[in-house]
Amino acid sequence: MNDKFVIGLAGMPGAGKSVVVSVARASGYSVVVMGDVVREEAKRRRMKPTPENLGEIMLELRKKEGNSVVAKKCIPKIEKTKESKVIVDGIRSPSEIEEFKKHFPKLTIIAMQSSPETRFKRLYHRQRSDDPKNWKIFRERDMRELSVGLGEAIAMAEYIIVNEERLEVVKEKVKEVLRKVEKKWTK
Amino acid sequence: MNDKFVIGLAGMPGAGKSVVVSVARASGYSVVVMGDVVREEAKRRRMKPTPENLGEIMLELRKKEGNSVVAKKCIPKIEKTKESKVIVDGIRSPSEIEEFKKHFPKLTIIAMQSSPETRFKRLYHRQRSDDPKNWKIFRERDMRELSVGLGEAIAMAEYIIVNEERLEVVKEKVKEVLRKVEKKWTK
């Protein structure tokens, strides 16, 4: 058991999770990125972190060690963080939420949400190495994310932030949610 | 193919879908309730509309006629509505969305969202015949809804309305979304 406040952040690709992370970091949160677990595993295996390799490692880990494997591997990382408030970026399923809840009772799930059209436009203009080049690839990636349980995690979130407005407006919404979460756990 | 504007409404139990329906009705929308398909089937079979009977019929229909059976049975109902704008209450999966989209290209998905805590309190105080008496039953119902794909439908919604504020505030949000949807399809 651990007394840290932990925020689990969920959101579809391009929903703007990074906005929540940056606001939380500026508010004194430590940040743990769930995807890093898979990237570290790639490094350990001396594989390049291409989307294909990362996807393959991810599926293999889940098959071998169960659906909450990534959450399990994140727990010591969360415990080791400097701050008493931690944001965990990239919750993907109810089983991960259950896993975190066992170790960190002060867990809150926040979901960032944007329409598919908005998300596609954002990712299309971002063009990180794993960002979609067209609507078909975008949909396929959405379906992959949903297949592991991301929709359920979003539907069960305690706070939903709709990210369709100007960045400043959305940042204010994030700050308000963080205030509410902290108020809940400090009372 | 049909030229009606159709809004597909998704939301977890207790999220407040009825608020969206009542605002839409007052704004001139016809209303089609997906659950009525199952209730009518119960009537046809001379079965009482208890939650158990309805659940059983629902599963049987899905098994026999596929996951989008309820959507398919709603299509003639939507076509027969009086108004050119229709709200369809109770979208539960991406396969239903696909089915509607084939017949009504001017389809927009709206999701109503509240935290599990808020939803439980609402349902607990509502106590309709199928409303949960405790947190365990509430969670089980959530899980049933999620198992058919409701989380995915919510995660893919084009508009999300967060229902955590006073009714008047939420109604204004609904009106704004309806204005946006209509603007999109009339331009």
Coordinates of C-alpha atoms in Angstrom, one line a residue, chain A residues 37-150:
Chain A
V37 CA 8.1 0.0 -20.2
V38 CA 7.8 -1.3 -23.7
R39 CA 10.5 1.0 -25.0
E40 CA 12.9 -0.2 -22.3
E41 CA 12.1 -3.8 -23.1
A42 CA 13.0 -3.1 -26.7
K43 CA 16.3 -1.6 -25.6
R44 CA 17.0 -4.6 -23.4
R45 CA 16.4 -6.8 -26.4
R46 CA 18.5 -4.5 -28.6
M47 CA 15.6 -3.9 -30.9
K48 CA 14.8 -0.6 -32.6
P49 CA 11.8 1.2 -31.1
T50 CA 9.8 1.1 -34.4
P51 CA 6.0 1.0 -34.0
E52 CA 6.0 -2.6 -35.3
N53 CA 8.6 -3.8 -32.8
L54 CA 6.9 -2.0 -29.9
G55 CA 3.6 -3.4 -30.9
E56 CA 5.0 -6.9 -31.1
I57 CA 6.8 -6.7 -27.8
M58 CA 3.6 -5.3 -26.2
L59 CA 1.5 -8.2 -27.4
E60 CA 4.1 -10.8 -26.4
L61 CA 4.4 -9.3 -22.9
R62 CA 0.6 -9.4 -22.5
K63 CA 0.4 -12.9 -23.7
K64 CA 3.1 -14.1 -21.4
E65 CA 2.4 -12.1 -18.3
G66 CA -1.3 -11.1 -18.6
N67 CA -3.3 -8.0 -19.5
S68 CA -2.0 -5.8 -16.7
V69 CA 1.7 -6.6 -17.3
V70 CA 2.5 -3.0 -18.2
A71 CA 0.8 -1.6 -15.1
K72 CA 2.7 -4.2 -13.0
K73 CA 6.0 -3.1 -14.4
C74 CA 5.1 0.6 -13.7
I75 CA 4.4 0.1 -10.0
P76 CA 8.0 0.2 -8.8
K77 CA 8.5 3.2 -11.1
I78 CA 5.6 5.0 -9.4
E79 CA 6.9 4.1 -6.0
K80 CA 10.3 5.4 -6.8
T81 CA 9.1 8.9 -7.9
K82 CA 10.2 11.9 -6.0
E83 CA 6.9 13.6 -5.6
S84 CA 3.9 12.5 -3.5
K85 CA 1.7 13.3 -6.6
V86 CA 2.2 11.2 -9.7
I87 CA 0.6 11.2 -13.1
V88 CA 0.7 8.0 -15.0
D89 CA 0.3 8.5 -18.8
G90 CA -1.3 5.9 -20.9
I91 CA -3.9 3.8 -19.0
R92 CA -5.4 1.4 -21.6
S93 CA -7.8 -0.9 -19.8
P94 CA -9.9 -1.7 -16.7
S95 CA -7.5 -4.4 -15.7
E96 CA -4.6 -1.9 -15.5
I97 CA -6.8 0.3 -13.3
E98 CA -7.6 -2.6 -11.0
E99 CA -3.9 -3.3 -10.7
F100 CA -2.9 0.2 -9.8
K101 CA -5.8 0.6 -7.4
K102 CA -4.5 -2.4 -5.4
H103 CA -1.2 -0.6 -4.8
F104 CA -2.3 3.0 -4.8
P105 CA -5.7 3.4 -3.2
K106 CA -5.6 7.1 -3.9
L107 CA -6.0 6.6 -7.6
T108 CA -8.1 8.8 -9.8
I109 CA -8.8 8.2 -13.5
I110 CA -8.9 11.2 -15.8
A111 CA -9.8 10.8 -19.5
M112 CA -9.0 13.3 -22.2
Q113 CA -11.5 13.3 -25.1
S114 CA -11.7 14.8 -28.5
S115 CA -13.8 13.8 -31.6
P116 CA -12.2 11.4 -34.1
E117 CA -12.0 14.3 -36.6
T118 CA -10.1 16.6 -34.3
R119 CA -7.8 13.8 -33.2
F120 CA -7.0 12.8 -36.8
K121 CA -6.2 16.4 -37.8
R122 CA -3.9 16.8 -34.7
L123 CA -2.0 13.6 -35.4
Y124 CA -1.8 14.3 -39.1
H125 CA -0.1 17.6 -38.4
R126 CA 2.1 16.2 -35.7
Q127 CA 3.5 13.4 -37.8
R128 CA 5.6 11.7 -35.1
S129 CA 7.1 8.5 -36.4
D130 CA 4.1 6.4 -35.4
D131 CA 1.4 9.0 -36.5
P132 CA -1.1 8.0 -39.2
K133 CA -0.7 9.1 -42.7
N134 CA -4.3 8.7 -43.6
W135 CA -7.8 8.1 -42.2
K136 CA -7.6 4.3 -42.8
I137 CA -4.4 3.9 -40.7
F138 CA -5.9 6.2 -38.1
R139 CA -9.0 4.1 -37.8
E140 CA -6.9 0.9 -37.6
R141 CA -4.9 2.4 -34.7
D142 CA -8.0 3.5 -32.9
M143 CA -9.4 -0.1 -33.2
R144 CA -6.2 -1.5 -31.9
E145 CA -6.3 0.8 -28.9
L146 CA -10.0 0.0 -28.3
S147 CA -9.4 -3.7 -28.6
V148 CA -7.3 -3.8 -25.4
G149 CA -10.0 -2.0 -23.4
L150 CA -9.3 1.7 -23.8

